[in-house]
Coordinates of C-alpha atoms and ligand atoms in Angstrom, one line a residue:
X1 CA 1.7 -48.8 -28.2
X2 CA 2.7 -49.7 -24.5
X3 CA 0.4 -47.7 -22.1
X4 CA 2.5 -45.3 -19.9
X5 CA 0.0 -45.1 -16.8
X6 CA -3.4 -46.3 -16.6
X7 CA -5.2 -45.3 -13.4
X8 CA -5.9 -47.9 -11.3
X9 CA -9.0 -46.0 -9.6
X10 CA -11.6 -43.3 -10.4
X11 CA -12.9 -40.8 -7.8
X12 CA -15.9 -41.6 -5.4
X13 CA -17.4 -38.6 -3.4
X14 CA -19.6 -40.1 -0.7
X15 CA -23.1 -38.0 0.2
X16 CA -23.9 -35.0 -2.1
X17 CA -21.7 -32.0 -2.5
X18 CA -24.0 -29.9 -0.8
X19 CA -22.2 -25.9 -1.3
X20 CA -23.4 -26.9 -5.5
X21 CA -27.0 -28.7 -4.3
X22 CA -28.1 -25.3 -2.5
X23 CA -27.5 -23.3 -5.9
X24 CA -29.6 -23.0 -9.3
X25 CA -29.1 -25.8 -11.9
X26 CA -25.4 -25.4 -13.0
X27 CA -24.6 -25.2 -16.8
X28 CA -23.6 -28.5 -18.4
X29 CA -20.6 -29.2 -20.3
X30 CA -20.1 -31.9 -22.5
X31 CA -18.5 -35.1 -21.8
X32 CA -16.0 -35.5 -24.5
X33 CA -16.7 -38.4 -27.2
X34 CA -14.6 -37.9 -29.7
X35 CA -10.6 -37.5 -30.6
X36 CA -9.1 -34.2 -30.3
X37 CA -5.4 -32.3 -30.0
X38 CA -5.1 -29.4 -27.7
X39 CA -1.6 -27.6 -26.9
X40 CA -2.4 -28.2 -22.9
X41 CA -4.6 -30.8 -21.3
X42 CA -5.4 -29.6 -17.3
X43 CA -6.7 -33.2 -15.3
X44 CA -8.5 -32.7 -12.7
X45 CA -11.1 -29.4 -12.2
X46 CA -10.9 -28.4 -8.8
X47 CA -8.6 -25.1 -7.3
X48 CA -5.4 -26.4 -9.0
X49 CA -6.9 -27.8 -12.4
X50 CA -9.0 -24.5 -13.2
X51 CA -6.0 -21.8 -11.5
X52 CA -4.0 -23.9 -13.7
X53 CA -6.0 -23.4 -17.3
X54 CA -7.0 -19.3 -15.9
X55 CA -3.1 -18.8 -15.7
X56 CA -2.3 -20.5 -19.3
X57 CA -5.1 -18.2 -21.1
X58 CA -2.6 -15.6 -19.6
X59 CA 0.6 -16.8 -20.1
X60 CA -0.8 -18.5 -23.5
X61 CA -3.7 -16.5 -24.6
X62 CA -4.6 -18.6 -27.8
X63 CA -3.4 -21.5 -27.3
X64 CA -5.9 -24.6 -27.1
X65 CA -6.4 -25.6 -23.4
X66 CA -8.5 -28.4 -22.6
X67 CA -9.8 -29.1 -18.8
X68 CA -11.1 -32.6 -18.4
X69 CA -12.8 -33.8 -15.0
X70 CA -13.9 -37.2 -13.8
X71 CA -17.1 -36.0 -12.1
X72 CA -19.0 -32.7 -12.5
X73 CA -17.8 -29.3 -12.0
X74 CA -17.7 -28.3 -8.6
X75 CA -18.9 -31.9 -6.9
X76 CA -15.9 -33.1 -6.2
X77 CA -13.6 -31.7 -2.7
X78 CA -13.4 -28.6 -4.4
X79 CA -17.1 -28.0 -4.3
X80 CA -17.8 -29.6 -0.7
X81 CA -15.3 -28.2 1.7
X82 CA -15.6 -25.8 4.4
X83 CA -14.5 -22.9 2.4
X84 CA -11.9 -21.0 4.6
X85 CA -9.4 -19.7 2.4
X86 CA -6.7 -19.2 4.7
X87 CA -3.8 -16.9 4.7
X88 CA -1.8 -17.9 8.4
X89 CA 0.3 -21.3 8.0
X90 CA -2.0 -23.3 11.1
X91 CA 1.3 -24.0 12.8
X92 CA 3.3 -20.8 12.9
X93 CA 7.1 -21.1 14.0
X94 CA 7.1 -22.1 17.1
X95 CA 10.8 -20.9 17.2
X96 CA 11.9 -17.1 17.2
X97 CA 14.9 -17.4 15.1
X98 CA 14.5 -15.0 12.0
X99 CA 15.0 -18.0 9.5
X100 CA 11.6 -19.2 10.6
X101 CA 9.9 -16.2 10.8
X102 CA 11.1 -15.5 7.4
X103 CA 9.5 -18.6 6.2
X104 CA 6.2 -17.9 7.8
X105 CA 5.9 -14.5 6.4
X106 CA 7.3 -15.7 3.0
X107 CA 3.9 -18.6 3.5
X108 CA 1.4 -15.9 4.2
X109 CA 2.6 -14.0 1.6
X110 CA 2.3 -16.8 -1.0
X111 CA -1.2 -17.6 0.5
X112 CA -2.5 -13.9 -0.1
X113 CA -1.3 -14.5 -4.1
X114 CA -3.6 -17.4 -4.0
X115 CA -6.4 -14.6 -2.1
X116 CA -5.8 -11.9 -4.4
X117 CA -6.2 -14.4 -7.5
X118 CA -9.8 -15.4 -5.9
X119 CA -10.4 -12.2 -5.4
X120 CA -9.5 -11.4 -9.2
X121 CA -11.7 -14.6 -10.3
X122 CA -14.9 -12.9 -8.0
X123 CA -14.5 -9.0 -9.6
X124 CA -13.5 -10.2 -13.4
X125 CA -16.5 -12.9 -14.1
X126 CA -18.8 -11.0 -11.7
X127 CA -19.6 -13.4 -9.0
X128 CA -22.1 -13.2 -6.0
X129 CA -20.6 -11.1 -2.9
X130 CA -21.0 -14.4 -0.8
X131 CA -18.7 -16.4 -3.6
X132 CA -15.4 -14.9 -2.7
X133 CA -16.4 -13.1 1.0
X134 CA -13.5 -11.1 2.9
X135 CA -15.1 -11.7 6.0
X136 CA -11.4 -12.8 8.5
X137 CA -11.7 -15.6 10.3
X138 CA -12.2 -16.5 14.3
X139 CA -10.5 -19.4 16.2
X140 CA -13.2 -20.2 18.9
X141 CA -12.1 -21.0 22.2
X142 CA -14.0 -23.5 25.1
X143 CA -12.0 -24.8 27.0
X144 CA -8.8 -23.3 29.0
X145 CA -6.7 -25.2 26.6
X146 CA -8.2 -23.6 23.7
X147 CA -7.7 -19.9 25.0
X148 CA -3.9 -21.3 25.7
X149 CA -4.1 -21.9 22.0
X150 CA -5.1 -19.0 20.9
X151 CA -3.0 -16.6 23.1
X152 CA 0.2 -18.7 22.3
X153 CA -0.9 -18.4 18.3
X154 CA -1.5 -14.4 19.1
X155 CA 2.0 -13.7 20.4
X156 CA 3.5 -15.5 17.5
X157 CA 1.5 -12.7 15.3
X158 CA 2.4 -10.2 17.9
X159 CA 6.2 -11.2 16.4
X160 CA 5.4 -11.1 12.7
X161 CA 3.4 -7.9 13.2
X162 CA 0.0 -9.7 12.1
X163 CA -2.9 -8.0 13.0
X164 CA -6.0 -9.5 15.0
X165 CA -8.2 -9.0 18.0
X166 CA -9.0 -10.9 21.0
X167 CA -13.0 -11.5 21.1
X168 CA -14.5 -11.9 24.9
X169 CA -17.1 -14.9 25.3
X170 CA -19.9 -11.5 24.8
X171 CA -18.4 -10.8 21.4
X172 CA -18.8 -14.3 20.0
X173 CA -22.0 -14.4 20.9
X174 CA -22.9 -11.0 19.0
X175 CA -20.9 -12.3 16.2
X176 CA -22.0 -16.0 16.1
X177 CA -25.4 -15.9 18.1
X178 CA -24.0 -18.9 20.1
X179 CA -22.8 -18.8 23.9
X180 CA -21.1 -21.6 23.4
X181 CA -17.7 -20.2 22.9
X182 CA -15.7 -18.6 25.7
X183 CA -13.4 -16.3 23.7
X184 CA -11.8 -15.9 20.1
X185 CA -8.9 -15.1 18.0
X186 CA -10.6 -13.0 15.3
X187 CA -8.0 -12.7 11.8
X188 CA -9.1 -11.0 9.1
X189 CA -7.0 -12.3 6.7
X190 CA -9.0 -15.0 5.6
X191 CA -11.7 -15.1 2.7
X192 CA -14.6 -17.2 3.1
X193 CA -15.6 -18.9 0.0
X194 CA -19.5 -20.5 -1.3
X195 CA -16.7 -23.1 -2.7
X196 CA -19.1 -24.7 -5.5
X197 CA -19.8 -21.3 -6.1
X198 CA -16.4 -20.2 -6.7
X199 CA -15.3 -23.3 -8.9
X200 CA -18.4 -22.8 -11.1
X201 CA -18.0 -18.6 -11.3
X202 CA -14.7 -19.8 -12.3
X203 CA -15.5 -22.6 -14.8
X204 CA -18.0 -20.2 -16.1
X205 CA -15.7 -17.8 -16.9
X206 CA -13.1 -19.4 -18.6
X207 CA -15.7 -21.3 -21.3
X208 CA -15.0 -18.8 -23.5
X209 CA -11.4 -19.4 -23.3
X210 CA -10.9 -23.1 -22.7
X211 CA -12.5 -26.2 -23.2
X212 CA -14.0 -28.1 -20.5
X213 CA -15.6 -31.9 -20.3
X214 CA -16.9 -33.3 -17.3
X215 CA -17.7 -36.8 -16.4
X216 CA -14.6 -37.5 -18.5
X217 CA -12.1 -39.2 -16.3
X218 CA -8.5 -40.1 -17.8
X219 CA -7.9 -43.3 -17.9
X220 CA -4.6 -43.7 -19.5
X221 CA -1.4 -41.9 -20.9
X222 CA 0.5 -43.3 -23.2
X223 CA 3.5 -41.4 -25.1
X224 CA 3.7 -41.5 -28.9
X225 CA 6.8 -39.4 -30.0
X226 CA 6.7 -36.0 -28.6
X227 CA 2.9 -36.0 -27.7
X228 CA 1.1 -37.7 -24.8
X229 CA -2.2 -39.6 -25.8
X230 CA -4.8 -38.9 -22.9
X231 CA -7.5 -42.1 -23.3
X232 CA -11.3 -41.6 -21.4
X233 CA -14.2 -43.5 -21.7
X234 CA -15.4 -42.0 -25.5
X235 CA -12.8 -40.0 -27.1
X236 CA -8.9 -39.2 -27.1
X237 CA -7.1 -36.6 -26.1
X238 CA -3.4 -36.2 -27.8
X239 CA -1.4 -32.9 -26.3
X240 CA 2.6 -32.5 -25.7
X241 CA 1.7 -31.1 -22.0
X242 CA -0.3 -32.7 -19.2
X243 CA -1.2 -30.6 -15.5
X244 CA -1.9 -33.5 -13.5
X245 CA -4.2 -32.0 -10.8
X246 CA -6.0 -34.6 -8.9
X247 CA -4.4 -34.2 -5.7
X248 CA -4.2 -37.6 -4.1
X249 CA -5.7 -39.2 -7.0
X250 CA -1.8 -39.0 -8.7
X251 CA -1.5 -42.2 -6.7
X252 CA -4.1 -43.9 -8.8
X253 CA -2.1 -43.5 -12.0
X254 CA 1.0 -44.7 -9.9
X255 CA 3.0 -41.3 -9.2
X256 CA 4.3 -41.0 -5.8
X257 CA 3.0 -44.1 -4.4
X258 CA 3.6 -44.7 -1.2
X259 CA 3.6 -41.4 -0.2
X260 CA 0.5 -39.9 0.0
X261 CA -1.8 -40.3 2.9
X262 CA -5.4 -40.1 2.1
X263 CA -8.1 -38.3 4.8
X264 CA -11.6 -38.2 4.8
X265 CA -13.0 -35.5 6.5
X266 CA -17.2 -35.0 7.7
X267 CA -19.8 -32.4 7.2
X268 CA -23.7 -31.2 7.4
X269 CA -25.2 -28.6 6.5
X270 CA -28.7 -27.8 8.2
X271 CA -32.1 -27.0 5.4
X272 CA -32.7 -23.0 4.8
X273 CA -33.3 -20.8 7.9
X274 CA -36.7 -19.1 7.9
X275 CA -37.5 -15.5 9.7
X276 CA -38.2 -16.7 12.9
X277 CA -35.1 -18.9 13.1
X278 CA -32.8 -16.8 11.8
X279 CA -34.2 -13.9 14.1
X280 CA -34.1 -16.4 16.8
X281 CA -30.7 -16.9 16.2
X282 CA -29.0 -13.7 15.9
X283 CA -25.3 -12.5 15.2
X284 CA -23.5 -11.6 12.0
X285 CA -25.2 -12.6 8.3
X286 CA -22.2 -14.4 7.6
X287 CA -18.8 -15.9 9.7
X288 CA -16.6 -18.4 10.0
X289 CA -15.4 -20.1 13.3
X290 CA -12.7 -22.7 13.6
X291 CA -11.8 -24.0 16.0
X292 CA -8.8 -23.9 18.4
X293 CA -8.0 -27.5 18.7
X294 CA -7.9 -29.0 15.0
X295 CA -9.9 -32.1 16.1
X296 CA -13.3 -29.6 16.9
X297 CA -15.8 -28.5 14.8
X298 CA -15.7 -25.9 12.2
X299 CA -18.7 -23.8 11.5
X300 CA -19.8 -21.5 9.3
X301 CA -23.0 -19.2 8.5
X302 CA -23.9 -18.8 5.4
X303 CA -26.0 -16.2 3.4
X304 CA -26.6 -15.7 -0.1
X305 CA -28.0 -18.1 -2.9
X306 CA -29.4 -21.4 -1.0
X307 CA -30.5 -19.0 2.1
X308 CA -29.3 -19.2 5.5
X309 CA -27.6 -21.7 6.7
X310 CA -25.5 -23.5 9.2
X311 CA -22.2 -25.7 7.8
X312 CA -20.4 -28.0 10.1
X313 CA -17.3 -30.2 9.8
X314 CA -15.7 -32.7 12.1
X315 CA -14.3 -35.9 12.2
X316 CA -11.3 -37.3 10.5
X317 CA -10.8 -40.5 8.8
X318 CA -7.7 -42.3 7.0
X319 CA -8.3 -44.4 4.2
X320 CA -6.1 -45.3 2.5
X321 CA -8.5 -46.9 -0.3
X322 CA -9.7 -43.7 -1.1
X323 CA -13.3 -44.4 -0.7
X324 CA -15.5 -44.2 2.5
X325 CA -18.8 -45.7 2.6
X326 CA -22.2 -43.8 3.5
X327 CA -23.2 -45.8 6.4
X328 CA -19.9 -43.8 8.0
X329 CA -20.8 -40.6 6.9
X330 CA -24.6 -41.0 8.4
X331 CA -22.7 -42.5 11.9
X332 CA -20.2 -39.3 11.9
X333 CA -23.0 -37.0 11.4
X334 CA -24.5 -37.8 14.5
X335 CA -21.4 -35.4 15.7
X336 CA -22.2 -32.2 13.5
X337 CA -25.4 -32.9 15.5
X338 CA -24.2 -32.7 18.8
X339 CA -21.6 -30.1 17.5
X340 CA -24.8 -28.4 16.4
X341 CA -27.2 -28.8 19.4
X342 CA -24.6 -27.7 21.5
X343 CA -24.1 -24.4 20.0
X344 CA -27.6 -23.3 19.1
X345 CA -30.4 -24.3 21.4
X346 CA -32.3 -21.7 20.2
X347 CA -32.5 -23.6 16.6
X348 CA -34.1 -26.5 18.0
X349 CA -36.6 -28.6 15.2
X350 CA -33.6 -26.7 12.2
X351 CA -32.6 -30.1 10.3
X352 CA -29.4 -31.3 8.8
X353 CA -30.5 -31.1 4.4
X354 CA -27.1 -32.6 3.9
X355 CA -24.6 -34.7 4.7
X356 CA -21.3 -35.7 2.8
X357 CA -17.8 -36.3 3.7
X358 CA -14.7 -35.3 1.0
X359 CA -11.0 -36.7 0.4
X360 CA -8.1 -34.2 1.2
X361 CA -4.2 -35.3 0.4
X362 CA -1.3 -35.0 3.3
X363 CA 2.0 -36.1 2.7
X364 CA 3.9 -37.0 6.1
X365 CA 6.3 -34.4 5.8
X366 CA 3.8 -31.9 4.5
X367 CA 5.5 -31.4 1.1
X368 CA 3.8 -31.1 -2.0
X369 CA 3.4 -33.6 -4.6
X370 CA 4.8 -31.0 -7.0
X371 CA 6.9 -30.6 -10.2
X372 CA 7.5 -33.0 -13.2
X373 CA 6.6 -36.8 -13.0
X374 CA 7.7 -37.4 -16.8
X375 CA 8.4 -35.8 -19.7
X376 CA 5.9 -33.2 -20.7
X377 CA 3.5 -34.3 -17.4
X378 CA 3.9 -31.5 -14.1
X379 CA 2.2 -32.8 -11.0
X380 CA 0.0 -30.2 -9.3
X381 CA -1.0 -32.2 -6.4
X382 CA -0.9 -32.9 -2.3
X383 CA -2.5 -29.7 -1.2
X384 CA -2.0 -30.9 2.6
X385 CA -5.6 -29.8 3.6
X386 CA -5.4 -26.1 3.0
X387 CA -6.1 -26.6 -0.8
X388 CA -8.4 -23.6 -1.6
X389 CA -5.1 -21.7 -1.3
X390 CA -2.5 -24.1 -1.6
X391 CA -4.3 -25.7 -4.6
X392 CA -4.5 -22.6 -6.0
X393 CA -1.0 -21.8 -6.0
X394 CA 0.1 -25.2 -6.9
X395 CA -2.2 -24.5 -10.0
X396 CA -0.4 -21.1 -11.0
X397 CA 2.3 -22.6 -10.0
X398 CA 2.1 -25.5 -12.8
X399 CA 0.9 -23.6 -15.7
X400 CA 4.2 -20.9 -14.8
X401 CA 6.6 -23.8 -15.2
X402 CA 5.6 -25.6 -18.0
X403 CA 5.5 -22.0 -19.9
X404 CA 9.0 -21.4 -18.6
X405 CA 7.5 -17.9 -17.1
X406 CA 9.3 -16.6 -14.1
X407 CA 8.1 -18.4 -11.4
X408 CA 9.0 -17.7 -7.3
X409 CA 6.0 -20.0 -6.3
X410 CA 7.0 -22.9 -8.3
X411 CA 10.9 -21.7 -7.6
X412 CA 8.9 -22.1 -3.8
X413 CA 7.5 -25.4 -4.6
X414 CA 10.1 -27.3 -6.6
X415 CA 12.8 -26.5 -3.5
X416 CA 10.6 -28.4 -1.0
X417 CA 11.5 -31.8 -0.5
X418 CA 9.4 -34.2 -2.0
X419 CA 6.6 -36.3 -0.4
X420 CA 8.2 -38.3 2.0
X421 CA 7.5 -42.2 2.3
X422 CA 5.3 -43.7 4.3
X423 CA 5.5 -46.9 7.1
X424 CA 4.2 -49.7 5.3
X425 CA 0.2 -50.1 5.1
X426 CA -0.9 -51.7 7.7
X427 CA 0.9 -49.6 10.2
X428 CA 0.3 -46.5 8.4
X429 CA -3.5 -47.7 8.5
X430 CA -3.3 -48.2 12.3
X431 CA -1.1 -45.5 13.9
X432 CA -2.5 -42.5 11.6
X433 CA -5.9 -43.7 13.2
X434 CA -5.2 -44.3 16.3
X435 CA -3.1 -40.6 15.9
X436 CA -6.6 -39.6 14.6
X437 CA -8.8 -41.7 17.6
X438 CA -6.6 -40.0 20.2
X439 CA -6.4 -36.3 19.3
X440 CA -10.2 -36.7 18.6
X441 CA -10.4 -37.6 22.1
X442 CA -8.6 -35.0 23.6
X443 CA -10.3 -32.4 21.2
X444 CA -13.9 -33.5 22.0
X445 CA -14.8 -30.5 24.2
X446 CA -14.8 -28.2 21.2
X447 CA -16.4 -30.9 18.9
Ligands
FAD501 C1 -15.3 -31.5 4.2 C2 -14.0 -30.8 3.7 C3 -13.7 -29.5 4.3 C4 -12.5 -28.9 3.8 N1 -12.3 -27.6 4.2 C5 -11.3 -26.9 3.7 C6 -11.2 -25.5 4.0 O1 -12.0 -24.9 4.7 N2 -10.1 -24.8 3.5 C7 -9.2 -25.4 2.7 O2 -8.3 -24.8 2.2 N3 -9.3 -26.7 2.3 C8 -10.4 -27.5 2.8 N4 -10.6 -28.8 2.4 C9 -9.6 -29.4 1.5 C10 -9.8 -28.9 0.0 O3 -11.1 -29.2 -0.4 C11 -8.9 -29.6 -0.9 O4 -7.5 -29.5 -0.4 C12 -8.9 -29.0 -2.3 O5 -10.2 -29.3 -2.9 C13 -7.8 -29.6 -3.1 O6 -7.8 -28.9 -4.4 P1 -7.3 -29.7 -5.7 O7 -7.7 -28.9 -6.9 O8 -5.9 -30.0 -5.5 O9 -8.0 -31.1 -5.7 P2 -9.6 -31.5 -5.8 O10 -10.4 -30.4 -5.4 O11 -9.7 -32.8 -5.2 O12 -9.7 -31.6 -7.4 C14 -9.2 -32.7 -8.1 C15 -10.2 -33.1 -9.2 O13 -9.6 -34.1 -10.0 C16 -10.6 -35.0 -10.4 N5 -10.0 -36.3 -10.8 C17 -9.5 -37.2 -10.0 N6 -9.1 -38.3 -10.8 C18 -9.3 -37.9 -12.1 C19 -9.1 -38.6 -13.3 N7 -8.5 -39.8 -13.4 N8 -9.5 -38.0 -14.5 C20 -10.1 -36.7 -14.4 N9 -10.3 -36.1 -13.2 C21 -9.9 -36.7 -12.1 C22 -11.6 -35.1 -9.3 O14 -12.9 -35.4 -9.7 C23 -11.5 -33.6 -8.7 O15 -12.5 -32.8 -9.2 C24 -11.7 -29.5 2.9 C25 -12.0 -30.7 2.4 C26 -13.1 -31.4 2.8 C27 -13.4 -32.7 2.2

């Protein structure tokens, strides 16, 4: 039998994935190592994989779903990003014509599905309140261009009748504990997720249901009559359906190639607060800051199992090999630190535990990589960075088409154009990071 696709590459996640280090010993499922048949395979365990399987036991409540993962649950991107789970597109319209504003509010309201199903997840398997935490969000102003920001982003939610509330320099600091900030766009739309948390909970609960290997990467498809044969390391899987959700990893097994951009993006996270510093500190148990231009730090406090900590992201990086090395991730962390010792003096001696950087998938023209890539295979993948929501939706999205169930999100996704191509590499390679170099640059104030 002539192989189909083989993939040319298996996932690397430099650093550890820190959200899944802080927490007890997760369960262990089995890497598969022996043949089997299933009625659905998933790929890929992350937001879309496991949405994905949680909407089939709905849609298909006995049929035989299998979810297969390269790496364990919840160490992958899914389980070491910054956990804003956002409702707001990041650029609004910047247009007033109703067509636009439509789409924006048709967006947010396709990003609150993807909410209310983590929600769902949180309340039906009984997860910690930090898992799935409807805290809002705040864009966090320093500079004058950063308050420009966020009163231009304000009067475009002044004309889609979004709530949220300006935050004076005194406010962020009782919220944050940090004077760093000048001012804030505070939105409450957006759930904060423990992401390792959340993908576990949600693992967890669908054992009963589904079937789930880790450490068992797909290495080839290959079609024999009406089924696919699924090949990994010790056993086979043969099933007439296929979710591929790997996100940019669909490149590896050949599917839009050429059109995916690949981004590495950089994180710490300090060790456990005690008392003193997290009295010394002050502000809110828990928040989320973001910051007004893209190219600053995020930052989160975090509460719950693992203690109290500080989370902070910065840096971008495109690679288009998929793989970053750990020398860069130790070099980029020296900017959580000064992102870190910038905003709180008073936690001077607190050290960074962890350090780890994670792959997100872009497409130039921001489309997904969504829909059928063969017969009996629907792609689930290109989240374009927001992919705790988008993934999730993507996920829903997949399983709701290949069950033929009525479907406006994948009606949503299947009328976007598809991934667009992109320059050839080495230009790609050198004017995405000199894109990247330069808006650093300009950003670095609220680094
Ligand atoms: C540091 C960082 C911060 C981020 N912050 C945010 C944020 O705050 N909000 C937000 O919305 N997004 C954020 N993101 C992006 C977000 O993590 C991703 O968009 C999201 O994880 C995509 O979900 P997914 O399920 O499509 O893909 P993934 O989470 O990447 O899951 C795909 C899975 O497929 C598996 N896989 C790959 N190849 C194979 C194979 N051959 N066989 C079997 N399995 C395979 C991988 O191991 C992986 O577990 C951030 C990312 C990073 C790295």
């Amino acid at each position: 039998m002539k192989i189909g696709y083989k993939t040319r590459q298996l996932p690397r996640d430099p650093g550890p994935a820190a959200w899944d280090s802080i927490l007890p010993e997760a369960p262990i499922y089995p890497q598969l190592d022996e043949d089997i048949t299933c009625d659905w395979l998933v790929i890929g365990a992350g937001f879309a994989g496991l949405s994905a399987a949680r909407r089939l036991t709905q849609l298909r409540g006995g049929d035989r779903v299998v979810v297969i993962d390269a790496t364990r649950i919840a160490q992958g991107p899914a389980g070491r990003n910054s956990g804003f789970m956002i409702d707001l597109p990041h650029d609004l319209s910047s247009d007033q014509y109703t067509s636009s504003l439509d789409k924006d509010l048709w967006q947010i309201k396709l990003n609150r599905q993807a909410i209310d199903f983590a929600k769902e997840v949180a309340e039906e398997f009984d997860l910690p309140e930090e898992t799935v935490d409807a805290q809002g969000r705040i864009n966090g102003a320093v500079t004058d261009a950063g308050l420009h920001h966020n009163q231009d982003y304000a009067a475009h939610l002044d004309r889609l009748g979004e709530g949220y509330e300006l935050l004076d320099e005194q406010s962020m600091h009782e919220v944050t504990g940090s004077r760093f900030y000048s001012a804030g766009l505070y939105m409450p739309g957006t759930v904060l997720l423990q992401p390792a948390q959340y993908i576990r909970g949600l693992a967890k609960g669908l054992a009963s249901k589904i079937e789930i290997y880790e450490k068992t990467p797909a290495l080839t498809m290959t079609k024999s009559g009406q089924d696919w044969v699924v090949g990994t390391p010790h056993g086979k899987i043969t099933t007439p359906k296929i979710i591929l959700a790997v996100n940019g990893h669909a490149e590896s097994f050949g599917f839009f190639k050429g059109r995916l951009m690949h981004v590495f993006t950089y994180a710490s996270m300090t060790e456990a607060m005690n008392d003193d510093q997290i009295k010394a500190l002050g502000g809110q148990k828990r928040w989320g800051v973001t910051p007004s231009d893209p190219m600053g730090s995020t930052v989160r406090k975090i509460s719950g199992a693992g203690g109290d900590r500080i989370v902070i992201r910065n840096r971008w990086s495109f690679d288009p090999s998929m793989e970053v090395s750990e020398d860069r991730v130790a070099r980029y962390g020296r900017d959580q630190d000064k992102g870190f010792d910038r905003r709180f003096p008073m936690l001077k001696g607190l050290k960074m535990e962890y350090r780890w950087s994670g792959r997100l998938c872009l497409s130039y023209n921001s489309a997904p990589a969504f829909g059928a890539v063969d017969d009996g295979i629907i792609a689930a993948c290109c989240q374009n960075g927001l992919g705790t929501a988008k993934g999730t939706l993507a996920g829903i999205a997949a399983a709701e088409l290949s069950t033929q169930a009525n479907s406006p999100i994948a009606d949503e996704m299947l009328a976007a154009d598809a991934p667009s191509k992109l320059p050839p590499k080495p230009f790609a390679w050198l004017g995405a990071n000199a894109t990247i170099k330069w808006r650093e640059f300009k950003g670095r104030a609220e680094i």
